[in-house]
Amino acid sequence: MKIAFIGLGNMGGGMAANLVKAGHSVNAFDLSETALSAAKQNGCAAFTDAREAVRGVDAVVTMLPNGAIVKSVYSESVIGHAPAGAILLDCSTIDVATAREVIAAAEGGGFDMVDAPVSGGIAAANSGSLTFMVGGSEAAFERAKPILEAMGKAVIHAGAAGNGQAAKICNNMLLGIHMIGTCEAFAMAEKLGLDPQTFYDISSVSSGQCWSMTSYCPVPGVGPTTPADNDYKGGFAAGLMLKDLRLAMDAADQADAAVPLAQRARALYEDFVGAGNADVDFSGIIRTL
Ligand code: NAD
């Protein structure tokens, strides 16, 4: 298949390389020359014009920073420029409303399109083990699935257009909340005189157990190896967690959903990121407690 890939940054670079490894011919476009030359080394054809990159392709995949950029790339360079009948896949994390708007515009232009945000970070993008949560019609999902399978380990249909983004931000809203809860519990346990390892041994098999504790423990030397063991480097940056919590707050406003704990989590990550920790792993928030 001939695929155009737009946005070859930390995530998109590895994803495009996996499409090449799966035997696809990939046209790469990015505003960054560094990203483009890395894509070229990974076997993509590098383009300096997005409209040229989408010419004659069977599919377009985008992995871009935010909703405003996604909207402008689709309206200016994809819809009306990619061949009619190409399948369009946006894998960026963006707000639900913009995802629905862009998909409606694509469908108006005769395209099938899905929103397919990912769970998993840069390592999963490089190793092709991302999880994709996909919104769109059944027909669009069936067309997108084999392309996503070349980049991930799980591809799940979440329902209609925008539902992939809804699943992603609800999941990450929960993650932000239970990471802070896990950090608070470890910090308080220590102040009460409990050894962190002992608290882990008890809580990880008790009712307080959660993913932030057993798969991503924020305390160095406790549980599996995590960014905490590497001075909170790597992993999922606090700045990206804050981005997702802000998207969750926008969605909650639009849906009139009550999210008091997520509002508090957003405020705590605002403070943490504002103090210069945007690139620190999100579990590093334990240092503030
Ligand atoms: P990044 O900033 O590393 O990459 C984005 C790329 O898009 C950059 O190379 C940039 O030059 C390019 N770009 C920006 N505007 C463009 C335009 N108009 N046309 C073409 N290219 C353009 O970001 P990333 O970490 O790869 O994240 C991409 C998306 O994936 C984001 O929506 C992010 O929220 C989401 N995400 C990231 C992670 C992660 O761990 N990094 C995990 C899950 C989801």
Coordinates of C-alpha atoms and ligand atoms in Angstrom, one line a residue:
M1 CA 0.0 0.0 0.0
K2 CA 1.1 3.6 -0.6
I3 CA 0.8 5.6 2.5
A4 CA 1.5 9.3 3.3
F5 CA 2.7 10.0 6.8
I6 CA 2.5 13.5 8.2
G7 CA 4.1 14.4 11.5
L8 CA 7.3 12.3 12.1
G9 CA 8.2 13.4 15.6
N10 CA 8.9 11.3 18.7
M11 CA 6.0 9.1 18.0
G12 CA 5.4 9.4 14.2
G13 CA 9.0 8.6 13.4
G14 CA 8.9 5.1 14.8
M15 CA 5.3 4.5 13.5
A16 CA 6.3 5.4 9.9
A17 CA 9.4 3.2 10.2
N18 CA 7.1 0.2 11.2
L19 CA 4.9 0.8 8.2
V20 CA 8.0 0.6 6.0
K21 CA 9.0 -2.7 7.8
A22 CA 5.5 -4.1 7.1
G23 CA 6.2 -3.6 3.4
H24 CA 4.3 -0.3 2.7
S25 CA 5.7 2.5 0.6
V26 CA 5.7 5.6 2.8
N27 CA 5.7 9.2 1.7
A28 CA 6.9 11.3 4.7
F29 CA 6.1 15.0 5.3
D30 CA 7.1 17.1 8.4
L31 CA 8.0 20.8 8.9
S32 CA 11.2 19.7 10.6
E33 CA 14.2 18.8 8.4
T34 CA 15.6 16.7 11.2
A35 CA 12.4 14.6 11.4
L36 CA 12.4 14.3 7.6
S37 CA 16.0 13.1 7.3
A38 CA 15.5 10.5 10.0
A39 CA 12.4 9.3 8.1
K40 CA 14.5 9.0 5.0
Q41 CA 17.0 6.9 6.8
N42 CA 14.2 4.6 7.9
G43 CA 13.2 4.0 4.3
C44 CA 10.5 6.6 3.8
A45 CA 10.4 8.9 0.7
A46 CA 10.9 12.5 2.1
F47 CA 8.6 15.3 0.8
T48 CA 8.8 19.0 1.4
D49 CA 5.2 19.7 0.4
A50 CA 2.3 17.9 2.1
R51 CA 0.1 18.1 -1.0
E52 CA 2.7 16.3 -3.0
A53 CA 3.1 13.7 -0.3
V54 CA -0.6 12.7 -0.4
R55 CA -0.8 12.6 -4.2
G56 CA -1.6 9.1 -5.4
V57 CA -1.7 7.4 -2.0
D58 CA -4.1 4.8 -0.7
A59 CA -4.0 6.1 2.9
V60 CA -2.9 9.1 4.9
V61 CA -1.7 8.8 8.5
T62 CA -1.2 11.9 10.7
M63 CA 0.6 12.2 14.1
L64 CA 0.6 15.9 15.0
P65 CA 0.8 18.0 18.2
N66 CA -2.7 19.4 18.6
G67 CA -6.2 19.9 17.2
A68 CA -5.6 23.2 15.5
I69 CA -2.7 21.8 13.5
V70 CA -4.7 18.6 12.6
K71 CA -7.5 20.8 11.4
S72 CA -5.3 22.9 9.2
V73 CA -3.3 20.0 7.8
Y74 CA -6.5 18.2 6.7
S75 CA -8.3 21.3 5.3
E76 CA -5.3 22.7 3.5
S77 CA -3.3 19.6 2.4
V78 CA -5.3 16.4 2.6
I79 CA -9.1 16.8 1.9
G80 CA -9.3 17.7 -1.8
H81 CA -5.7 16.7 -2.4
A82 CA -5.4 13.0 -1.5
P83 CA -7.1 10.7 -4.1
A84 CA -10.8 10.2 -3.6
G85 CA -11.3 7.0 -1.8
A86 CA -8.1 7.1 0.3
I87 CA -8.6 6.1 3.9
L88 CA -7.5 8.9 6.4
L89 CA -6.2 8.1 9.9
D90 CA -5.5 10.7 12.5
C91 CA -3.5 9.2 15.4
S92 CA -2.8 12.5 17.2
T93 CA -4.3 13.1 20.7
I94 CA -6.7 16.0 20.2
D95 CA -10.1 17.2 21.5
V96 CA -13.2 15.2 20.7
A97 CA -15.0 18.1 19.1
T98 CA -12.2 18.9 16.6
A99 CA -11.8 15.2 15.8
R100 CA -15.5 15.0 14.9
E101 CA -15.4 18.2 12.9
V102 CA -12.4 17.0 10.8
I103 CA -14.0 13.6 10.2
A104 CA -17.2 15.2 9.1
A105 CA -15.3 17.5 6.7
A106 CA -13.4 14.4 5.4
E107 CA -16.6 12.5 4.9
G108 CA -18.1 15.5 3.1
G109 CA -15.1 15.3 0.8
G110 CA -15.9 11.6 0.1
F111 CA -13.3 10.1 2.4
D112 CA -13.5 7.4 5.0
M113 CA -11.7 8.7 8.1
V114 CA -11.0 7.5 11.7
D115 CA -9.6 9.1 14.8
A116 CA -7.1 6.6 16.2
P117 CA -5.2 8.0 19.2
V118 CA -2.7 5.7 20.9
S119 CA -1.8 4.5 24.3
G120 CA 1.9 3.8 24.8
G121 CA 4.9 6.1 24.5
I122 CA 7.9 6.5 22.3
A123 CA 9.2 3.0 23.1
A124 CA 5.9 1.4 22.0
A125 CA 5.8 3.5 18.9
N126 CA 9.3 2.3 18.0
S127 CA 8.6 -1.3 18.7
G128 CA 5.2 -1.4 17.0
S129 CA 3.4 -2.2 20.3
L130 CA 0.9 0.7 20.6
T131 CA -2.7 0.3 21.5
F132 CA -5.1 2.2 19.1
M133 CA -8.5 3.3 20.2
V134 CA -10.5 4.0 17.1
G135 CA -13.5 6.1 16.3
G136 CA -15.4 6.0 13.0
S137 CA -17.9 4.0 11.0
E138 CA -17.6 0.2 10.8
A139 CA -16.5 0.5 7.2
A140 CA -13.7 3.1 8.0
F141 CA -12.6 1.0 11.0
E142 CA -12.3 -2.2 8.8
R143 CA -10.2 -0.3 6.3
A144 CA -8.0 1.4 8.9
K145 CA -7.4 -1.8 11.0
P146 CA -4.7 -3.5 8.9
I147 CA -2.7 -0.3 8.7
L148 CA -2.9 0.2 12.4
E149 CA -2.0 -3.4 13.1
A150 CA 1.4 -2.8 11.4
M151 CA 2.1 -0.2 14.2
G152 CA 0.4 -1.7 17.2
K153 CA -0.4 -4.7 19.3
A154 CA -4.1 -3.9 19.9
V155 CA -6.6 -2.1 17.7
I156 CA -10.0 -1.5 19.4
H157 CA -13.1 0.0 17.8
A158 CA -14.5 2.5 20.3
G159 CA -17.6 3.5 18.3
A160 CA -18.5 6.5 16.2
A161 CA -16.2 9.3 15.1
G162 CA -14.5 11.0 18.0
N163 CA -15.0 8.0 20.3
G164 CA -11.3 7.1 20.0
Q165 CA -10.4 10.5 21.5
A166 CA -13.1 10.1 24.1
A167 CA -11.6 6.8 25.2
K168 CA -8.1 8.2 25.2
I169 CA -8.8 11.2 27.4
C170 CA -11.1 9.4 29.8
N171 CA -8.3 6.8 30.2
N172 CA -5.6 9.4 30.8
M173 CA -7.8 11.4 33.1
L174 CA -8.1 8.3 35.3
L175 CA -4.3 7.7 35.0
G176 CA -3.6 11.3 36.2
I177 CA -5.9 10.8 39.1
H178 CA -4.6 7.4 40.3
M179 CA -0.9 8.4 39.8
I180 CA -1.4 11.3 42.2
G181 CA -3.4 9.1 44.6
T182 CA -0.6 6.5 44.5
C183 CA 2.1 9.2 45.1
E184 CA 0.0 10.5 48.1
A185 CA -0.4 7.1 49.6
F186 CA 3.4 6.3 49.4
A187 CA 4.3 9.7 50.8
M188 CA 1.9 9.4 53.7
A189 CA 2.9 5.8 54.4
E190 CA 6.5 6.9 54.7
K191 CA 5.6 9.7 57.1
L192 CA 3.6 7.2 59.2
G193 CA 6.8 5.1 59.5
L194 CA 6.0 2.5 56.9
D195 CA 8.9 1.2 54.7
P196 CA 7.9 1.9 51.0
Q197 CA 8.7 -1.7 49.9
T198 CA 6.5 -3.0 52.8
F199 CA 3.7 -0.7 51.8
Y200 CA 4.0 -1.9 48.2
D201 CA 4.0 -5.6 49.2
I202 CA 0.8 -5.0 51.1
S203 CA -1.1 -2.5 48.9
S204 CA -0.2 -4.2 45.6
V205 CA -2.2 -7.3 46.7
S206 CA -4.9 -5.3 48.5
S207 CA -7.8 -3.1 47.4
G208 CA -5.6 0.0 46.8
Q209 CA -3.8 -1.8 44.0
C210 CA -3.8 0.1 40.6
W211 CA -1.6 0.3 37.5
S212 CA 0.3 3.4 38.8
M213 CA 1.4 1.2 41.7
T214 CA 2.1 -2.2 40.2
S215 CA 3.2 -1.3 36.7
Y216 CA 4.6 2.3 37.1
C217 CA 5.5 2.6 40.7
P218 CA 6.6 6.3 41.5
V219 CA 9.0 5.2 44.2
P220 CA 12.6 4.4 43.1
G221 CA 13.7 0.8 43.9
V222 CA 10.1 -0.4 44.5
G223 CA 8.1 -2.6 42.1
P224 CA 9.1 -3.1 38.5
T225 CA 11.8 -0.9 36.8
T226 CA 10.1 2.5 36.0
P227 CA 11.1 6.1 35.2
A228 CA 11.4 6.6 39.0
D229 CA 14.5 4.3 38.8
N230 CA 16.0 6.6 36.2
D231 CA 15.6 9.9 38.1
Y232 CA 12.1 10.4 36.5
K233 CA 13.6 10.6 33.0
G234 CA 11.9 9.0 29.9
G235 CA 8.4 7.6 30.2
F236 CA 5.4 9.9 29.8
A237 CA 6.3 13.6 30.2
A238 CA 4.3 15.6 32.7
G239 CA 3.7 18.2 30.0
L240 CA 1.8 15.6 27.9
M241 CA -0.2 14.5 31.0
L242 CA -1.2 18.1 31.5
K243 CA -2.1 18.4 27.8
D244 CA -4.4 15.3 28.2
L245 CA -6.0 16.6 31.4
R246 CA -6.7 20.0 29.7
L247 CA -8.4 18.1 26.9
A248 CA -10.4 16.1 29.4
M249 CA -11.6 19.3 31.1
D250 CA -12.7 20.7 27.7
A251 CA -14.6 17.5 27.0
A252 CA -16.1 17.5 30.5
D253 CA -17.4 21.1 30.0
Q254 CA -18.9 20.2 26.6
A255 CA -20.5 17.0 28.0
D256 CA -21.6 18.6 31.3
A257 CA -19.8 15.9 33.2
A258 CA -18.8 16.3 36.9
V259 CA -15.0 15.7 37.2
P260 CA -13.9 17.2 40.6
L261 CA -10.9 14.9 41.1
A262 CA -9.7 15.5 37.5
Q263 CA -10.0 19.2 38.0
R264 CA -7.7 18.9 41.1
A265 CA -5.3 16.6 39.1
R266 CA -5.1 19.2 36.3
A267 CA -4.4 22.0 38.9
L268 CA -1.6 19.9 40.5
Y269 CA 0.0 19.1 37.1
E270 CA -0.3 22.8 36.1
D271 CA 1.8 23.7 39.2
F272 CA 4.3 20.8 38.6
V273 CA 4.8 21.7 34.9
G274 CA 4.8 25.4 35.7
A275 CA 7.7 24.8 38.1
G276 CA 9.9 23.7 35.1
N277 CA 9.0 19.9 35.1
A278 CA 7.3 19.6 31.6
D279 CA 9.9 17.0 30.5
V280 CA 10.0 15.1 33.8
D281 CA 8.1 11.8 33.9
F282 CA 4.6 12.4 35.2
S283 CA 5.3 10.1 38.2
G284 CA 7.9 12.7 39.4
I285 CA 5.0 14.6 40.9
I286 CA 5.6 12.5 44.0
R287 CA 8.5 14.9 44.7
T288 CA 6.0 17.7 45.4
L289 CA 4.1 15.7 48.1
Ligands
NAD1 P1 6.4 15.7 18.5 O1 6.3 17.1 18.8 O2 7.7 15.0 18.8 O3 6.1 15.5 16.9 C1 5.1 16.2 16.2 C2 5.7 16.4 14.8 O4 4.7 17.1 14.0 C3 7.0 17.2 14.8 O5 8.0 16.6 14.1 C4 6.6 18.5 14.1 O6 7.6 19.1 13.3 C5 5.4 18.0 13.2 N1 4.5 19.1 12.8 C6 4.0 20.1 13.5 N2 3.2 20.9 12.7 C7 3.2 20.3 11.5 C8 2.6 20.6 10.3 N3 1.7 21.6 10.1 N4 2.8 19.8 9.2 C9 3.6 18.7 9.3 N5 4.3 18.4 10.5 C10 4.1 19.2 11.5 O7 5.2 15.0 19.3 P2 5.0 13.5 19.6 O8 5.5 13.2 21.0 O9 5.4 12.7 18.5 O10 3.4 13.5 19.8 C11 2.5 13.5 18.6 C12 1.1 13.2 19.1 O11 1.1 12.0 19.8 C13 0.6 14.3 20.1 O12 -0.8 14.5 19.7 C14 0.7 13.6 21.4 O13 -0.2 14.1 22.4 C15 0.5 12.1 21.1 N6 1.1 11.2 22.0 C16 2.4 11.3 22.4 C17 2.9 10.4 23.3 C18 4.4 10.5 23.7 O14 4.7 9.7 24.7 N7 5.2 11.3 23.1 C19 2.1 9.3 23.7 C20 0.8 9.2 23.3 C21 0.3 10.1 22.4

